[in-house]
Coordinates of N, CA and C in Angstrom, one line a residue:
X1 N -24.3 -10.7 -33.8 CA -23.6 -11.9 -33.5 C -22.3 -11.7 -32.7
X2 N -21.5 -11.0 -33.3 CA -20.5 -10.6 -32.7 C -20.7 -10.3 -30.9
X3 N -21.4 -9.3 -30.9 CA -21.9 -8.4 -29.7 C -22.6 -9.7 -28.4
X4 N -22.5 -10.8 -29.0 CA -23.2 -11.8 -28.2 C -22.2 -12.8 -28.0
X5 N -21.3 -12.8 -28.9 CA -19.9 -13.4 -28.3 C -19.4 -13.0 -27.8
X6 N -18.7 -11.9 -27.5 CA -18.4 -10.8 -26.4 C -18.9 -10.8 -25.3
X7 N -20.2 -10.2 -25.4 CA -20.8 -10.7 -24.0 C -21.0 -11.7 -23.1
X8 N -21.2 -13.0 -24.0 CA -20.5 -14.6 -23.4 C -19.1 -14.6 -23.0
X9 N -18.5 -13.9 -23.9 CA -16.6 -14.0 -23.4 C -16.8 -13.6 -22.5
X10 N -17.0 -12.5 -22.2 CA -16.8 -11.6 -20.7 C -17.3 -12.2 -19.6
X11 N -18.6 -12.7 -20.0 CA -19.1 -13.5 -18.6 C -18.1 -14.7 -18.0
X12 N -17.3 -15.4 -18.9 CA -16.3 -16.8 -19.3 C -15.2 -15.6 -18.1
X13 N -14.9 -14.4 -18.7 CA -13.9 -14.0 -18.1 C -13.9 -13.3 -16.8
X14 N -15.1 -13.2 -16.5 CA -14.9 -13.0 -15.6 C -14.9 -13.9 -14.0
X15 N -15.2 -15.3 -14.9 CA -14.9 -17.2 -13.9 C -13.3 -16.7 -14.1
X16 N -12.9 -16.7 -15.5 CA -11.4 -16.7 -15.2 C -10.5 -15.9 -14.7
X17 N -10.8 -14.6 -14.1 CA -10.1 -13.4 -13.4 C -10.4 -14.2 -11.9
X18 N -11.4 -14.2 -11.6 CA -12.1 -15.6 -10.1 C -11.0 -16.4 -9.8
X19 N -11.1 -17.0 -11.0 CA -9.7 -18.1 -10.8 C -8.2 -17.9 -10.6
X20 N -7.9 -17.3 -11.5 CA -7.0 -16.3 -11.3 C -6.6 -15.6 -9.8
X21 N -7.4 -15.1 -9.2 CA -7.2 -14.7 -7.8 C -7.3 -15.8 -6.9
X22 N -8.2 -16.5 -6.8 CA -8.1 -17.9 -6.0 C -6.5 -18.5 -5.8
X23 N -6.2 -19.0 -7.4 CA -5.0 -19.4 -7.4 C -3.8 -18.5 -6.7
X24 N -3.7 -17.1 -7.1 CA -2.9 -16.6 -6.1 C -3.1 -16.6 -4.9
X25 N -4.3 -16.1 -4.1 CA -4.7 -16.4 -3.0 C -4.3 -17.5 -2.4
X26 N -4.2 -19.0 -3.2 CA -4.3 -20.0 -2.6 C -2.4 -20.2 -2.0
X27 N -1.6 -19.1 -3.1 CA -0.3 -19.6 -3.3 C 0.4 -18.5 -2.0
X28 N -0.7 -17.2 -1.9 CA -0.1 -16.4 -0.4 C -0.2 -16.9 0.8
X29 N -1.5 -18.4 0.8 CA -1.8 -17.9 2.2 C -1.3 -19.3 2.1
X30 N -1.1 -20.5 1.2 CA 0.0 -21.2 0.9 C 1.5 -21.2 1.7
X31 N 1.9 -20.1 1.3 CA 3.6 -20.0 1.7 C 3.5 -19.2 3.2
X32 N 2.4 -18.9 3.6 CA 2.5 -19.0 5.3 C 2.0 -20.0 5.7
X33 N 1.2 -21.0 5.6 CA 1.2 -21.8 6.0 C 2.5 -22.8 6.1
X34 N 2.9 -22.8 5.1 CA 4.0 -23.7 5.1 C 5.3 -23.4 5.3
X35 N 5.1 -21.9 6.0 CA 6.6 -21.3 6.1 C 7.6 -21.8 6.7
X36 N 7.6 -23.2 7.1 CA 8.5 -23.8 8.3 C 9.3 -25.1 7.5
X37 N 8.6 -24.8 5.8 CA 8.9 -26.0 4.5 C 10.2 -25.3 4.1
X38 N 11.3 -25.8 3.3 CA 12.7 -25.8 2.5 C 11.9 -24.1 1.8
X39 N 12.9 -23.6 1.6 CA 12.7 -22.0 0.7 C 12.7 -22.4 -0.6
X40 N 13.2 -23.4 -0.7 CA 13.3 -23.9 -2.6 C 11.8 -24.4 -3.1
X41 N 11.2 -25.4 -2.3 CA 10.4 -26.0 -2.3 C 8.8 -24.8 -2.8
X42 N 8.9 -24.1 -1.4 CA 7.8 -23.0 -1.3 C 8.1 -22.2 -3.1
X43 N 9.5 -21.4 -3.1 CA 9.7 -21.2 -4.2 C 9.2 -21.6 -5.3
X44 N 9.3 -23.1 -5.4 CA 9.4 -23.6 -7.0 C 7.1 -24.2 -7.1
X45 N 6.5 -24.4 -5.7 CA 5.1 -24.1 -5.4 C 4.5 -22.7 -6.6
X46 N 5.5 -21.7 -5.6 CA 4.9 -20.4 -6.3 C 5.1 -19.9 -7.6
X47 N 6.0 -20.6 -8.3 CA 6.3 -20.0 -9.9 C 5.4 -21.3 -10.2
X48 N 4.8 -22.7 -10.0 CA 3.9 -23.3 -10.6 C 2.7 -22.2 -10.5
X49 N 2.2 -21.6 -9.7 CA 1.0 -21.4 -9.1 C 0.7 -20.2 -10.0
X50 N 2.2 -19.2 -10.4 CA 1.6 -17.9 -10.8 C 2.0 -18.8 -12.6
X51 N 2.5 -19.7 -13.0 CA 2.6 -20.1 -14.5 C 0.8 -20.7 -14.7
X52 N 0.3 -21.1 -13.4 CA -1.3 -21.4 -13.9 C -2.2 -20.1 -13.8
X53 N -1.8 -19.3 -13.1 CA -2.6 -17.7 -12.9 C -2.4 -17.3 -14.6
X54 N -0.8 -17.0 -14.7 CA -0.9 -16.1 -15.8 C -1.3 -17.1 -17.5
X55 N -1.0 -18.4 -17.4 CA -2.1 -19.2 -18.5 C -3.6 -18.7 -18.4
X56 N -4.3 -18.7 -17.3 CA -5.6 -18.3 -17.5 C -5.9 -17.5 -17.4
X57 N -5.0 -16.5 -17.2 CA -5.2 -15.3 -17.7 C -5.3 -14.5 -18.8
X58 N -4.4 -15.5 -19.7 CA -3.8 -15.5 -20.9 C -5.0 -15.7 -21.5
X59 N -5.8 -16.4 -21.3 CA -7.4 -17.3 -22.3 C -8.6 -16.2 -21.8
X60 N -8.2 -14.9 -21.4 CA -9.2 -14.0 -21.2 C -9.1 -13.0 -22.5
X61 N -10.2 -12.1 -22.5 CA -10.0 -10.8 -23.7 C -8.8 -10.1 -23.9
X62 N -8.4 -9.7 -22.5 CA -7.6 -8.7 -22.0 C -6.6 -9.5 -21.8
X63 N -6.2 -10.7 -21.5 CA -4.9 -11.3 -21.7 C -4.4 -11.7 -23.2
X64 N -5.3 -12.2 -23.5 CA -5.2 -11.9 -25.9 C -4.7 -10.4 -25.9
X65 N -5.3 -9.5 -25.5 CA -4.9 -8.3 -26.0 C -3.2 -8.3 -25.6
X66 N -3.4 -8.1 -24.4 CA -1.7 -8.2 -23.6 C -0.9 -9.0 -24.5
X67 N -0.5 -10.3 -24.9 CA -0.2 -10.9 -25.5 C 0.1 -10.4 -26.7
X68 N -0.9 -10.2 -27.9 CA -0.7 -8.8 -29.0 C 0.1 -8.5 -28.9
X69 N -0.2 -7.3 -27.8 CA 0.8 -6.1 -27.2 C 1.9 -6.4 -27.3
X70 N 2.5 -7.7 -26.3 CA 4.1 -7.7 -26.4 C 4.3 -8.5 -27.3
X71 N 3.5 -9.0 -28.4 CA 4.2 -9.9 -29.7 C 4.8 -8.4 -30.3
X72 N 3.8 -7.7 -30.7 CA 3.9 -6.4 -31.6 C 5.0 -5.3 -30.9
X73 N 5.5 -5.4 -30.1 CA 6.3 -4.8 -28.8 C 7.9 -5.5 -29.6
X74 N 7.9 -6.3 -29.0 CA 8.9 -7.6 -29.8 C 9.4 -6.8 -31.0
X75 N 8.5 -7.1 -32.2 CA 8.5 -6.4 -33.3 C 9.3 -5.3 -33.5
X76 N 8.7 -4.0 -32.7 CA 9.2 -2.6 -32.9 C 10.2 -3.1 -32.2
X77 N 10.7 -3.2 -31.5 CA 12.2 -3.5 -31.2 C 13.1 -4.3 -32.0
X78 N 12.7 -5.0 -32.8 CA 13.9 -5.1 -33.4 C 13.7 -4.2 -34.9
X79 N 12.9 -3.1 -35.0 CA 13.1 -2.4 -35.9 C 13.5 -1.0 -35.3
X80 N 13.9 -0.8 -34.0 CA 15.5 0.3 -33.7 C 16.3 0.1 -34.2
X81 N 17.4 0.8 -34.5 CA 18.5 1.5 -35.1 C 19.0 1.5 -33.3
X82 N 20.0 0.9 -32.7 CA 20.4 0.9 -31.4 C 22.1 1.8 -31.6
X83 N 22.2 2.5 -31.1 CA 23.4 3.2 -30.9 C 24.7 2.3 -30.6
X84 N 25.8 2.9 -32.5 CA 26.7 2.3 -31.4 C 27.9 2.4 -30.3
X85 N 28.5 2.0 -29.8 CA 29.7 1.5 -28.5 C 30.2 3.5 -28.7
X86 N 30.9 3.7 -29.9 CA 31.5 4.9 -29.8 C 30.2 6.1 -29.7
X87 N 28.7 6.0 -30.3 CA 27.9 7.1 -30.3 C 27.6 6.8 -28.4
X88 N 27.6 6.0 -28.1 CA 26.8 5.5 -26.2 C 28.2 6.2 -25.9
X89 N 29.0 6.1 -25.5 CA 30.2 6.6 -24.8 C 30.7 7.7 -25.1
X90 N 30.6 8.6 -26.8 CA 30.3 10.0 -27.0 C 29.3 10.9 -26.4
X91 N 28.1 10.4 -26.3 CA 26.8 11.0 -25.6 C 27.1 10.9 -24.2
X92 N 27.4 9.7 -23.8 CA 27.6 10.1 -21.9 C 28.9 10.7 -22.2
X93 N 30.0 10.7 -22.5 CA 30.9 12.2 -22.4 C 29.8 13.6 -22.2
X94 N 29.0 13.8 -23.3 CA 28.9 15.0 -23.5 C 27.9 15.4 -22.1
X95 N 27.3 14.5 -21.9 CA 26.2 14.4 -20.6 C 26.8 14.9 -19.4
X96 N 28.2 14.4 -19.1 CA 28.7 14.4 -17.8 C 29.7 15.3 -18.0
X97 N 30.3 16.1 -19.1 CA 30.5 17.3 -19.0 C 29.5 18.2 -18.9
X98 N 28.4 18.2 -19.3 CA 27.4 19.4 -19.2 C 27.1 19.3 -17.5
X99 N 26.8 18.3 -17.2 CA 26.2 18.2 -15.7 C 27.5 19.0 -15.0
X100 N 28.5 18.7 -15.0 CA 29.6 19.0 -14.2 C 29.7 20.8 -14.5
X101 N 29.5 21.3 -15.8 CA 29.4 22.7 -16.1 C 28.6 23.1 -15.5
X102 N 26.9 22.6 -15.2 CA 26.1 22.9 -14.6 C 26.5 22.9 -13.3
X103 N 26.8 22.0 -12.9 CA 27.4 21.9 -11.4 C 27.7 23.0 -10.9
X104 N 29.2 23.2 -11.4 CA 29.7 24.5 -11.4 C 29.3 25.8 -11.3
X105 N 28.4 25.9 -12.3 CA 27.7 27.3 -12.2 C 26.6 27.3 -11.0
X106 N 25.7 25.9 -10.4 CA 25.5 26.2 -9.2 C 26.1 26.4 -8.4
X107 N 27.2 25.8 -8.1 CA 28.1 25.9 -6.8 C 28.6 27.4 -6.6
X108 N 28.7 27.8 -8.1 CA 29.4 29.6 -8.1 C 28.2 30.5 -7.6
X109 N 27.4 30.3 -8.2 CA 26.3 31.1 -7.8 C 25.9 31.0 -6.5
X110 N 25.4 29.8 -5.8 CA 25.4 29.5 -4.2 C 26.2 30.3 -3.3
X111 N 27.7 30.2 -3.4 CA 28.9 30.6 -3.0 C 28.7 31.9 -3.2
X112 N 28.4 32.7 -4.4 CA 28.0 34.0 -4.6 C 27.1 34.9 -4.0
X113 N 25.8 33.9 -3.6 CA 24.9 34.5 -2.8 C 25.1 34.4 -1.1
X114 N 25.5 33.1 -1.0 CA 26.2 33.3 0.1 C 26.7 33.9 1.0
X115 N 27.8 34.4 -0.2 CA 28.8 35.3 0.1 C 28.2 36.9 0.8
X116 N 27.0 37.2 -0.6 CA 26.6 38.1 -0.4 C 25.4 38.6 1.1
X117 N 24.8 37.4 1.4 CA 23.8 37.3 2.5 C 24.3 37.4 3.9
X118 N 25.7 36.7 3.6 CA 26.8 36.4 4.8 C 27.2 38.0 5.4
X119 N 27.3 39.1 3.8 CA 27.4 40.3 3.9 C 26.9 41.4 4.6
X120 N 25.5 41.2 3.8 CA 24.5 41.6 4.6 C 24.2 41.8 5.7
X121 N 23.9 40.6 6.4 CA 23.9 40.4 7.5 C 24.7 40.7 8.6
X122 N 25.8 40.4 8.4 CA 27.1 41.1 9.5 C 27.6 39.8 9.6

């Protein structure tokens, strides 16, 4: 039973991915057509056009899943532990003195070999 509503979804979803591209299609070849219309206008066309794309896309398998995803996404973020003000500005200290140490020892070494090649050579 299951395995036969799935395979009716899928067929449903795949009218709705159809539609889906239509509607953008319709909203690309849309804003050249009408490229000689107000920028606001064409604008506020195109966030209608991708708010009806991404609704029906939304009512597909794979947009349910997506959806999930970032409910459950949502979730884990607010169960970090976010660093605070003094640990963020401790850590980039320590970052940008190491980089700058490292720096350093490239720059010496470079200058070293350099030096030494410069030698060599005459």
């Amino acid at each position: 039973m299951n395995a036969k509503v799935n395979s009716e979804g899928s067929k449903f979803d795949l009218v709705k991915w159809l539609v889906v591209v239509a509607v953008l299609a319709v909203g690309i070849v849309g804003n050249s057509i009408y490229a000689d219309q107000s920028l606001f206008y064409r604008v506020v066309a195109l966030l209608v056009l991708a708010l009806v794309a991404g609704f029906v896309s939304l009512q597909t398998v794979k947009g349910k899943a997506f959806f999930l995803l970032f409910k459950e996404a949502k979730q884990e973020i607010r169960k970090v532990v976010w660093p605070t003000r003094q640990e963020t500005l401790q850590t980039t200290a320590i970052v940008v003195v190491v980089v700058l140490v490292v720096g350093l020892m490239l720059w010496g070494l470079d200058s070293l070999l350099s030096w030494l090649v410069s030698g060599a050579i005459g």
